[in-house]
PDB file of C-alpha atoms in Angstrom:
ATOM      1  CA  MET V   1      37.446  57.254   2.335  1.00  0.00           C
ATOM      2  CA  LYS V   2      40.181  56.644   4.925  1.00  0.00           C
ATOM      3  CA  GLN V   3      42.483  55.213   2.249  1.00  0.00           C
ATOM      4  CA  ALA V   4      41.767  57.825  -0.429  1.00  0.00           C
ATOM      5  CA  GLY V   5      44.378  60.226  -1.711  1.00  0.00           C
ATOM      6  CA  LEU V   6      44.950  63.187  -3.980  1.00  0.00           C
ATOM      7  CA  ILE V   7      48.173  63.459  -5.992  1.00  0.00           C
ATOM      8  CA  LEU V   8      48.970  66.815  -7.571  1.00  0.00           C
ATOM      9  CA  GLU V   9      51.510  67.299 -10.350  1.00  0.00           C
ATOM     10  CA  GLY V  10      53.363  70.605 -10.742  1.00  0.00           C
ATOM     11  CA  GLY V  11      53.976  72.562 -13.915  1.00  0.00           C
ATOM     12  CA  GLY V  12      54.420  76.226 -12.989  1.00  0.00           C
ATOM     13  CA  THR V  13      51.463  78.316 -14.085  1.00  0.00           C
ATOM     14  CA  ARG V  14      49.858  75.198 -15.578  1.00  0.00           C
ATOM     15  CA  GLY V  15      48.860  74.634 -11.954  1.00  0.00           C
ATOM     16  CA  VAL V  16      45.851  76.891 -12.532  1.00  0.00           C
ATOM     17  CA  PHE V  17      44.190  73.860 -14.151  1.00  0.00           C
ATOM     18  CA  THR V  18      44.587  71.985 -10.863  1.00  0.00           C
ATOM     19  CA  ALA V  19      43.324  75.044  -8.981  1.00  0.00           C
ATOM     20  CA  GLY V  20      40.128  74.970 -11.022  1.00  0.00           C
ATOM     21  CA  VAL V  21      39.615  71.281 -10.301  1.00  0.00           C
ATOM     22  CA  LEU V  22      40.221  71.700  -6.578  1.00  0.00           C
ATOM     23  CA  ASP V  23      37.983  74.737  -6.302  1.00  0.00           C
ATOM     24  CA  TYR V  24      35.130  72.631  -7.635  1.00  0.00           C
ATOM     25  CA  PHE V  25      36.031  69.808  -5.234  1.00  0.00           C
ATOM     26  CA  MET V  26      35.974  72.217  -2.294  1.00  0.00           C
ATOM     27  CA  GLU V  27      32.656  73.682  -3.346  1.00  0.00           C
ATOM     28  CA  GLN V  28      31.232  70.151  -3.284  1.00  0.00           C
ATOM     29  CA  GLY V  29      32.788  69.417   0.115  1.00  0.00           C
ATOM     30  CA  LEU V  30      35.151  66.733  -1.207  1.00  0.00           C
ATOM     31  CA  TYR V  31      38.216  66.717   1.037  1.00  0.00           C
ATOM     32  CA  LEU V  32      40.368  63.608   0.737  1.00  0.00           C
ATOM     33  CA  PRO V  33      42.348  62.484   3.789  1.00  0.00           C
ATOM     34  CA  TYR V  34      45.742  62.148   2.061  1.00  0.00           C
ATOM     35  CA  VAL V  35      47.162  64.925  -0.128  1.00  0.00           C
ATOM     36  CA  ILE V  36      50.591  65.010  -1.752  1.00  0.00           C
ATOM     37  CA  GLY V  37      51.726  67.775  -4.088  1.00  0.00           C
ATOM     38  CA  VAL V  38      54.778  68.669  -6.127  1.00  0.00           C
ATOM     39  CA  SER V  39      55.901  72.208  -7.037  1.00  0.00           C
ATOM     40  CA  ALA V  40      52.769  74.135  -8.112  1.00  0.00           C
ATOM     41  CA  GLY V  41      50.904  71.050  -6.943  1.00  0.00           C
ATOM     42  CA  ALA V  42      52.297  71.625  -3.452  1.00  0.00           C
ATOM     43  CA  CYS V  43      50.934  75.175  -3.511  1.00  0.00           C
ATOM     44  CA  ASN V  44      47.562  73.823  -4.565  1.00  0.00           C
ATOM     45  CA  ALA V  45      47.771  71.157  -1.850  1.00  0.00           C
ATOM     46  CA  VAL V  46      48.169  73.591   1.046  1.00  0.00           C
ATOM     47  CA  ASN V  47      45.304  75.776  -0.189  1.00  0.00           C
ATOM     48  CA  TYR V  48      43.132  72.666  -0.424  1.00  0.00           C
ATOM     49  CA  VAL V  49      43.984  71.537   3.116  1.00  0.00           C
ATOM     50  CA  SER V  50      43.448  75.068   4.460  1.00  0.00           C
ATOM     51  CA  HIS V  51      39.995  74.978   2.810  1.00  0.00           C
ATOM     52  CA  GLN V  52      40.508  78.175   0.798  1.00  0.00           C
ATOM     53  CA  PRO V  53      38.765  77.878  -2.570  1.00  0.00           C
ATOM     54  CA  GLY V  54      39.773  80.646  -4.940  1.00  0.00           C
ATOM     55  CA  ARG V  55      43.020  81.503  -3.162  1.00  0.00           C
ATOM     56  CA  MET V  56      45.280  79.865  -5.750  1.00  0.00           C
ATOM     57  CA  LYS V  57      43.401  81.636  -8.530  1.00  0.00           C
ATOM     58  CA  THR V  58      43.797  84.954  -6.739  1.00  0.00           C
ATOM     59  CA  CYS V  59      47.534  84.431  -6.267  1.00  0.00           C
ATOM     60  CA  THR V  60      48.228  83.069  -9.736  1.00  0.00           C
ATOM     61  CA  ILE V  61      45.798  84.875 -12.020  1.00  0.00           C
ATOM     62  CA  ASP V  62      44.054  87.813 -10.390  1.00  0.00           C
ATOM     63  CA  PHE V  63      47.264  89.343  -9.071  1.00  0.00           C
ATOM     64  CA  LEU V  64      48.700  89.484 -12.601  1.00  0.00           C
ATOM     65  CA  GLU V  65      46.286  92.318 -13.303  1.00  0.00           C
ATOM     66  CA  ALA V  66      48.023  94.343 -10.593  1.00  0.00           C
ATOM     67  CA  GLY V  67      51.595  93.269 -11.280  1.00  0.00           C
ATOM     68  CA  SER V  68      53.413  90.246 -12.651  1.00  0.00           C
ATOM     69  CA  TYR V  69      55.319  87.845 -10.381  1.00  0.00           C
ATOM     70  CA  VAL V  70      57.151  86.076 -13.225  1.00  0.00           C
ATOM     71  CA  GLY V  71      59.780  87.366 -15.637  1.00  0.00           C
ATOM     72  CA  LEU V  72      63.427  87.940 -16.450  1.00  0.00           C
ATOM     73  CA  LYS V  73      63.588  90.975 -14.150  1.00  0.00           C
ATOM     74  CA  TYR V  74      63.278  88.637 -11.163  1.00  0.00           C
ATOM     75  CA  LEU V  75      65.915  86.309 -12.600  1.00  0.00           C
ATOM     76  CA  VAL V  76      68.341  89.229 -12.849  1.00  0.00           C
ATOM     77  CA  LYS V  77      67.472  90.770  -9.475  1.00  0.00           C
ATOM     78  CA  ASN V  78      66.811  87.733  -7.285  1.00  0.00           C
ATOM     79  CA  HIS V  79      68.284  84.866  -9.355  1.00  0.00           C
ATOM     80  CA  SER V  80      64.806  83.399  -9.689  1.00  0.00           C
ATOM     81  CA  LEU V  81      62.373  83.454 -12.618  1.00  0.00           C
ATOM     82  CA  PHE V  82      59.490  83.906 -10.160  1.00  0.00           C
ATOM     83  CA  ASN V  83      59.204  86.479  -7.354  1.00  0.00           C
ATOM     84  CA  MET V  84      59.426  83.858  -4.625  1.00  0.00           C
ATOM     85  CA  ASP V  85      59.412  86.357  -1.744  1.00  0.00           C
ATOM     86  CA  LEU V  86      56.086  87.667  -2.995  1.00  0.00           C
ATOM     87  CA  ILE V  87      54.575  84.208  -3.491  1.00  0.00           C
ATOM     88  CA  PHE V  88      55.747  82.569  -0.255  1.00  0.00           C
ATOM     89  CA  ASP V  89      55.998  85.472   2.179  1.00  0.00           C
ATOM     90  CA  ILE V  90      54.103  88.617   1.201  1.00  0.00           C
ATOM     91  CA  PHE V  91      51.109  86.789  -0.279  1.00  0.00           C
ATOM     92  CA  PRO V  92      50.430  84.328   2.572  1.00  0.00           C
ATOM     93  CA  ASN V  93      51.376  86.636   5.425  1.00  0.00           C
ATOM     94  CA  LYS V  94      50.086  90.017   4.224  1.00  0.00           C
ATOM     95  CA  ILE V  95      48.223  90.417   0.936  1.00  0.00           C
ATOM     96  CA  ILE V  96      46.337  87.141   0.406  1.00  0.00           C
ATOM     97  CA  PRO V  97      46.326  85.605   3.901  1.00  0.00           C
ATOM     98  CA  PHE V  98      46.863  81.872   4.206  1.00  0.00           C
ATOM     99  CA  ASP V  99      44.683  80.203   6.836  1.00  0.00           C
ATOM    100  CA  TYR V 100      47.418  78.597   8.933  1.00  0.00           C
ATOM    101  CA  ASP V 101      45.005  77.770  11.767  1.00  0.00           C
ATOM    102  CA  THR V 102      42.734  75.677   9.558  1.00  0.00           C
ATOM    103  CA  PHE V 103      45.717  74.007   7.889  1.00  0.00           C
ATOM    104  CA  PHE V 104      47.415  73.052  11.140  1.00  0.00           C
ATOM    105  CA  SER V 105      44.205  71.824  12.773  1.00  0.00           C
ATOM    106  CA  SER V 106      43.221  69.700   9.756  1.00  0.00           C
ATOM    107  CA  ARG V 107      43.148  65.935  10.136  1.00  0.00           C
ATOM    108  CA  GLN V 108      44.223  65.592   6.521  1.00  0.00           C
ATOM    109  CA  THR V 109      47.750  64.435   5.761  1.00  0.00           C
ATOM    110  CA  CYS V 110      49.532  66.973   3.554  1.00  0.00           C
ATOM    111  CA  ILE V 111      52.903  66.089   2.005  1.00  0.00           C
ATOM    112  CA  LEU V 112      55.015  68.542   0.037  1.00  0.00           C
ATOM    113  CA  THR V 113      57.563  66.975  -2.290  1.00  0.00           C
ATOM    114  CA  ALA V 114      60.974  68.581  -2.765  1.00  0.00           C
ATOM    115  CA  THR V 115      64.336  67.327  -4.019  1.00  0.00           C
ATOM    116  CA  ASN V 116      67.246  66.933  -1.612  1.00  0.00           C
ATOM    117  CA  CYS V 117      70.181  68.477  -3.490  1.00  0.00           C
ATOM    118  CA  LEU V 118      72.739  66.462  -1.495  1.00  0.00           C
ATOM    119  CA  THR V 119      71.260  63.061  -2.338  1.00  0.00           C
ATOM    120  CA  GLY V 120      69.226  63.750  -5.460  1.00  0.00           C
ATOM    121  CA  GLN V 121      66.343  61.924  -3.777  1.00  0.00           C
ATOM    122  CA  ALA V 122      62.799  63.087  -3.089  1.00  0.00           C
ATOM    123  CA  ALA V 123      62.138  64.672   0.281  1.00  0.00           C
ATOM    124  CA  TYR V 124      58.547  64.259   1.486  1.00  0.00           C
ATOM    125  CA  LEU V 125      57.944  67.143   3.868  1.00  0.00           C
ATOM    126  CA  THR V 126      55.141  67.683   6.363  1.00  0.00           C
ATOM    127  CA  GLU V 127      54.576  70.495   8.853  1.00  0.00           C
ATOM    128  CA  ARG V 128      51.925  70.826  11.543  1.00  0.00           C
ATOM    129  CA  GLN V 129      52.823  73.952  13.531  1.00  0.00           C
ATOM    130  CA  ASP V 130      55.699  76.086  12.166  1.00  0.00           C
ATOM    131  CA  ARG V 131      54.471  78.725   9.696  1.00  0.00           C
ATOM    132  CA  ALA V 132      57.913  79.655   8.395  1.00  0.00           C
ATOM    133  CA  ARG V 133      58.930  76.036   7.828  1.00  0.00           C
ATOM    134  CA  LEU V 134      55.668  75.289   6.010  1.00  0.00           C
ATOM    135  CA  MET V 135      56.252  78.118   3.548  1.00  0.00           C
ATOM    136  CA  ALA V 136      59.921  77.144   3.197  1.00  0.00           C
ATOM    137  CA  ALA V 137      58.816  73.633   2.252  1.00  0.00           C
ATOM    138  CA  CYS V 138      56.382  75.026  -0.322  1.00  0.00           C
ATOM    139  CA  ARG V 139      59.065  77.302  -1.685  1.00  0.00           C
ATOM    140  CA  ALA V 140      61.593  74.480  -1.937  1.00  0.00           C
ATOM    141  CA  SER V 141      59.073  72.266  -3.699  1.00  0.00           C
ATOM    142  CA  ALA V 142      58.457  74.976  -6.317  1.00  0.00           C
ATOM    143  CA  SER V 143      62.052  76.211  -6.833  1.00  0.00           C
ATOM    144  CA  LEU V 144      62.953  75.207 -10.367  1.00  0.00           C
ATOM    145  CA  PRO V 145      66.574  74.210 -11.012  1.00  0.00           C
ATOM    146  CA  ILE V 146      68.773  76.680 -12.899  1.00  0.00           C
ATOM    147  CA  VAL V 147      66.277  79.571 -12.591  1.00  0.00           C
ATOM    148  CA  SER V 148      65.753  79.475  -8.798  1.00  0.00           C
ATOM    149  CA  PRO V 149      68.123  79.421  -5.821  1.00  0.00           C
ATOM    150  CA  MET V 150      68.197  76.449  -3.504  1.00  0.00           C
ATOM    151  CA  VAL V 151      66.054  76.656  -0.372  1.00  0.00           C
ATOM    152  CA  ASN V 152      67.300  75.381   2.973  1.00  0.00           C
ATOM    153  CA  VAL V 153      64.830  73.243   4.883  1.00  0.00           C
ATOM    154  CA  ASP V 154      66.169  71.788   8.129  1.00  0.00           C
ATOM    155  CA  GLY V 155      69.637  72.854   6.994  1.00  0.00           C
ATOM    156  CA  ILE V 156      69.430  70.853   3.759  1.00  0.00           C
ATOM    157  CA  PRO V 157      69.522  72.566   0.341  1.00  0.00           C
ATOM    158  CA  MET V 158      66.449  71.639  -1.682  1.00  0.00           C
ATOM    159  CA  LEU V 159      64.898  72.347  -5.074  1.00  0.00           C
ATOM    160  CA  ASP V 160      61.776  71.539  -7.076  1.00  0.00           C
ATOM    161  CA  GLY V 161      60.243  68.205  -6.160  1.00  0.00           C
ATOM    162  CA  GLY V 162      59.601  67.414  -9.802  1.00  0.00           C
ATOM    163  CA  VAL V 163      63.291  66.685 -10.302  1.00  0.00           C
ATOM    164  CA  ALA V 164      63.133  63.581  -8.114  1.00  0.00           C
ATOM    165  CA  ASP V 165      59.444  62.616  -8.125  1.00  0.00           C
ATOM    166  CA  SER V 166      57.130  64.542 -10.457  1.00  0.00           C
ATOM    167  CA  VAL V 167      53.992  62.518  -9.692  1.00  0.00           C
ATOM    168  CA  PRO V 168      54.436  60.617  -6.397  1.00  0.00           C
ATOM    169  CA  ILE V 169      52.002  57.770  -6.991  1.00  0.00           C
ATOM    170  CA  ARG V 170      54.514  55.256  -5.641  1.00  0.00           C
ATOM    171  CA  LYS V 171      54.813  57.208  -2.400  1.00  0.00           C
ATOM    172  CA  ALA V 172      51.035  57.205  -1.978  1.00  0.00           C
ATOM    173  CA  LEU V 173      50.794  53.476  -2.623  1.00  0.00           C
ATOM    174  CA  HIS V 174      53.678  52.831  -0.237  1.00  0.00           C
ATOM    175  CA  ASP V 175      51.800  54.815   2.410  1.00  0.00           C
ATOM    176  CA  GLY V 176      48.845  52.475   2.016  1.00  0.00           C
ATOM    177  CA  VAL V 177      46.601  54.808   0.016  1.00  0.00           C
ATOM    178  CA  LYS V 178      44.568  52.526  -2.230  1.00  0.00           C
ATOM    179  CA  LYS V 179      42.165  54.964  -3.920  1.00  0.00           C
ATOM    180  CA  ASN V 180      44.017  57.790  -5.634  1.00  0.00           C
ATOM    181  CA  VAL V 181      42.774  60.744  -7.664  1.00  0.00           C
ATOM    182  CA  VAL V 182      45.696  62.052  -9.726  1.00  0.00           C
ATOM    183  CA  ILE V 183      45.573  65.532 -11.239  1.00  0.00           C
ATOM    184  CA  LEU V 184      48.057  65.979 -14.073  1.00  0.00           C
ATOM    185  CA  THR V 185      48.830  69.200 -15.914  1.00  0.00           C
ATOM    186  CA  ARG V 186      49.760  67.610 -19.242  1.00  0.00           C
ATOM    187  CA  GLN V 187      47.509  65.982 -21.794  1.00  0.00           C
ATOM    188  CA  SER V 188      47.124  62.234 -22.202  1.00  0.00           C
ATOM    189  CA  GLY V 189      50.112  60.530 -23.794  1.00  0.00           C
ATOM    190  CA  TYR V 190      52.661  63.215 -22.946  1.00  0.00           C
ATOM    191  CA  ARG V 191      56.239  62.042 -22.497  1.00  0.00           C
ATOM    192  CA  LYS V 192      59.092  64.216 -21.276  1.00  0.00           C
ATOM    193  CA  PRO V 193      62.069  64.583 -23.653  1.00  0.00           C
ATOM    194  CA  PRO V 194      65.602  64.024 -22.291  1.00  0.00           C
ATOM    195  CA  ALA V 195      67.245  67.012 -20.645  1.00  0.00           C
ATOM    196  CA  ARG V 196      69.906  68.624 -22.815  1.00  0.00           C
ATOM    197  CA  ARG V 197      70.391  72.355 -22.319  1.00  0.00           C
ATOM    198  CA  SER V 198      69.269  72.205 -18.681  1.00  0.00           C
ATOM    199  CA  LEU V 199      71.680  69.329 -18.061  1.00  0.00           C
ATOM    200  CA  ARG V 200      74.578  71.310 -19.518  1.00  0.00           C
ATOM    201  CA  MET V 201      73.686  74.243 -17.285  1.00  0.00           C
ATOM    202  CA  ALA V 202      73.298  71.959 -14.262  1.00  0.00           C
ATOM    203  CA  ARG V 203      76.780  70.522 -14.761  1.00  0.00           C
ATOM    204  CA  ILE V 204      78.175  74.045 -14.621  1.00  0.00           C
ATOM    205  CA  MET V 205      76.051  75.366 -11.743  1.00  0.00           C
ATOM    206  CA  TYR V 206      75.874  72.311  -9.495  1.00  0.00           C
ATOM    207  CA  GLN V 207      79.397  70.914  -9.547  1.00  0.00           C
ATOM    208  CA  LYS V 208      79.224  70.458  -5.773  1.00  0.00           C
ATOM    209  CA  TYR V 209      76.005  68.440  -6.107  1.00  0.00           C
ATOM    210  CA  PRO V 210      76.730  65.391  -8.288  1.00  0.00           C
ATOM    211  CA  TYR V 211      73.618  63.518  -7.169  1.00  0.00           C
ATOM    212  CA  LEU V 212      71.437  66.464  -8.099  1.00  0.00           C
ATOM    213  CA  ILE V 213      73.015  66.503 -11.571  1.00  0.00           C
ATOM    214  CA  ARG V 214      72.276  62.807 -11.899  1.00  0.00           C
ATOM    215  CA  ALA V 215      68.653  63.368 -10.854  1.00  0.00           C
ATOM    216  CA  ILE V 216      68.256  66.093 -13.490  1.00  0.00           C
ATOM    217  CA  LYS V 217      69.791  63.781 -16.097  1.00  0.00           C
ATOM    218  CA  ASN V 218      67.440  60.920 -15.209  1.00  0.00           C
ATOM    219  CA  ARG V 219      64.316  62.989 -14.661  1.00  0.00           C
ATOM    220  CA  ALA V 220      62.727  62.313 -18.061  1.00  0.00           C
ATOM    221  CA  TYR V 221      63.326  58.576 -17.766  1.00  0.00           C
ATOM    222  CA  TYR V 222      61.643  58.298 -14.377  1.00  0.00           C
ATOM    223  CA  TYR V 223      58.849  60.695 -15.342  1.00  0.00           C
ATOM    224  CA  ASN V 224      57.999  58.620 -18.397  1.00  0.00           C
ATOM    225  CA  ARG V 225      58.084  55.399 -16.408  1.00  0.00           C
ATOM    226  CA  THR V 226      55.652  56.970 -13.943  1.00  0.00           C
ATOM    227  CA  MET V 227      53.328  57.933 -16.808  1.00  0.00           C
ATOM    228  CA  GLU V 228      53.400  54.320 -18.007  1.00  0.00           C
ATOM    229  CA  LEU V 229      52.569  53.106 -14.497  1.00  0.00           C
ATOM    230  CA  LEU V 230      49.710  55.588 -14.166  1.00  0.00           C
ATOM    231  CA  GLU V 231      48.257  54.580 -17.522  1.00  0.00           C
ATOM    232  CA  GLU V 232      48.398  50.928 -16.496  1.00  0.00           C
ATOM    233  CA  LEU V 233      46.733  51.655 -13.144  1.00  0.00           C
ATOM    234  CA  GLU V 234      44.111  53.793 -14.879  1.00  0.00           C
ATOM    235  CA  GLU V 235      43.290  51.046 -17.346  1.00  0.00           C
ATOM    236  CA  ARG V 236      42.805  48.622 -14.446  1.00  0.00           C
ATOM    237  CA  GLY V 237      40.600  51.102 -12.585  1.00  0.00           C
ATOM    238  CA  HIS V 238      43.069  51.537  -9.724  1.00  0.00           C
ATOM    239  CA  VAL V 239      43.457  55.320 -10.099  1.00  0.00           C
ATOM    240  CA  PHE V 240      41.265  58.123 -11.362  1.00  0.00           C
ATOM    241  CA  ILE V 241      43.256  60.559 -13.492  1.00  0.00           C
ATOM    242  CA  ILE V 242      42.160  64.101 -14.267  1.00  0.00           C
ATOM    243  CA  ARG V 243      44.172  65.757 -17.031  1.00  0.00           C
ATOM    244  CA  PRO V 244      43.648  68.719 -19.405  1.00  0.00           C
ATOM    245  CA  GLN V 245      41.491  68.006 -22.432  1.00  0.00           C
ATOM    246  CA  VAL V 246      42.708  71.109 -24.290  1.00  0.00           C
ATOM    247  CA  PRO V 247      46.188  72.320 -25.288  1.00  0.00           C
ATOM    248  CA  VAL V 248      48.113  73.229 -22.151  1.00  0.00           C
ATOM    249  CA  VAL V 249      49.593  76.629 -21.332  1.00  0.00           C
ATOM    250  CA  LYS V 250      53.269  77.424 -20.837  1.00  0.00           C
ATOM    251  CA  ASN V 251      54.688  76.875 -17.371  1.00  0.00           C
ATOM    252  CA  THR V 252      55.604  80.587 -17.267  1.00  0.00           C
ATOM    253  CA  GLU V 253      52.428  81.915 -18.915  1.00  0.00           C
ATOM    254  CA  ASP V 254      51.606  85.464 -17.811  1.00  0.00           C
ATOM    255  CA  ASP V 255      48.592  86.256 -19.993  1.00  0.00           C
ATOM    256  CA  VAL V 256      45.612  86.657 -17.679  1.00  0.00           C
ATOM    257  CA  SER V 257      43.042  85.608 -20.281  1.00  0.00           C
ATOM    258  CA  VAL V 258      44.996  82.471 -21.211  1.00  0.00           C
ATOM    259  CA  LEU V 259      45.395  81.457 -17.576  1.00  0.00           C
ATOM    260  CA  THR V 260      41.762  82.213 -16.798  1.00  0.00           C
ATOM    261  CA  ASN V 261      40.616  79.989 -19.648  1.00  0.00           C
ATOM    262  CA  PHE V 262      42.848  77.155 -18.431  1.00  0.00           C
ATOM    263  CA  TYR V 263      41.584  77.567 -14.862  1.00  0.00           C
ATOM    264  CA  ASN V 264      37.975  77.543 -16.105  1.00  0.00           C
ATOM    265  CA  HIS V 265      38.710  74.400 -18.103  1.00  0.00           C
ATOM    266  CA  GLY V 266      39.874  72.659 -14.925  1.00  0.00           C
ATOM    267  CA  TYR V 267      36.785  73.786 -13.038  1.00  0.00           C
ATOM    268  CA  GLU V 268      34.321  72.766 -15.759  1.00  0.00           C
ATOM    269  CA  TYR V 269      36.051  69.457 -16.442  1.00  0.00           C
ATOM    270  CA  ALA V 270      35.940  68.614 -12.723  1.00  0.00           C
ATOM    271  CA  LYS V 271      32.223  69.341 -12.780  1.00  0.00           C
ATOM    272  CA  ASP V 272      31.758  67.045 -15.789  1.00  0.00           C
ATOM    273  CA  VAL V 273      33.596  64.070 -14.279  1.00  0.00           C
ATOM    274  CA  PHE V 274      32.549  64.572 -10.663  1.00  0.00           C
ATOM    275  CA  PRO V 275      29.853  61.849 -10.734  1.00  0.00           C
ATOM    276  CA  GLN V 276      32.494  59.327 -11.893  1.00  0.00           C
ATOM    277  CA  ILE V 277      34.902  60.495  -9.196  1.00  0.00           C
ATOM    278  CA  ALA V 278      32.233  60.134  -6.520  1.00  0.00           C
ATOM    279  CA  GLU V 279      31.475  56.621  -7.764  1.00  0.00           C
ATOM    280  CA  TYR V 280      35.165  55.690  -7.851  1.00  0.00           C
ATOM    281  CA  LEU V 281      35.647  56.918  -4.283  1.00  0.00           C
ATOM    282  CA  LYS V 282      32.282  55.613  -3.059  1.00  0.00           C
ATOM    283  CA  TRP V 283      31.794  59.131  -1.725  1.00  0.00           C
ATOM    284  CA  GLU V 284      28.616  60.815  -0.605  1.00  0.00           C
ATOM    285  CA  PRO V 285      28.421  64.426   0.589  1.00  0.00           C
ATOM    286  CA  VAL V 286      28.003  65.103   4.291  1.00  0.00           C
ATOM    287  CA  LYS V 287      27.479  68.307   6.219  1.00  0.00           C
ATOM    288  CA  GLU V 288      30.299  70.863   6.012  1.00  0.00           C
ATOM    289  CA  GLY V 289      32.325  68.550   3.812  1.00  0.00           C
ATOM    290  CA  THR V 290      34.337  67.105   6.693  1.00  0.00           C
ATOM    291  CA  ASN V 291      33.889  63.535   5.521  1.00  0.00           C
ATOM    292  CA  TYR V 292      37.455  62.324   5.543  1.00  0.00           C
ATOM    293  CA  ASP V 293      36.992  60.339   8.767  1.00  0.00           C
ATOM    294  CA  GLU V 294      33.801  58.660   7.605  1.00  0.00           C
TER     295      GLU V 294
END
């Protein structure tokens, strides 16, 4: 288990599928020692490492019944399609408390993937003690180009990690993680089409960031190459991939019933494949689920 990892793709509100999977994992006491997330996957990652099952569902689905956090009104008011202040400040620090103490004391490695706007390269961020920096890293990882402002982390402007590295399997392998469970938010066989409209917008908005423009242009190419690599590794039994088995939701879906169904699908599918995951990882439950040093 020391060389086992969890890789979490983003996808906006499609991340509720991942939340369902992880909630089942946490209920079973399965906590892997290495966790790396991108965008919505980064949000799921920190809730997993803080051992808070149900928190992502509360933030993403349950709160919609009280008031939406996504929509054009936020794009007009705050230059962001999502209410990022609500998600990364008010939620964790006031309304739906994030367990910083458990997160910072965890022996799990947690990496949040963002995109460095100056270089166009992936930035793999970790934080072990600074609450504000942790939430800034999460926010940067989930800040979609065009519809979200850049986020400064350590004085560097950053955006959504999916631009540079949507599914960081290569990073995990480079870090020596040999057993990886990958949770995707697209169905099997999906390939990303080339950027067109977003690239035109990027060339207008990011004239001072040529390497970011190049990363946006090349995103589909590298994403599709990563999917090919994952499929090859899966066929050889070197990764275990969990992906939706039903049509996926929009990345800005705000229908509570639709999101709830997608979350439930993730939870039930995790339950169905859990025996295979346990076999793949050679995992057996131990008391309190703190088995990542066994």
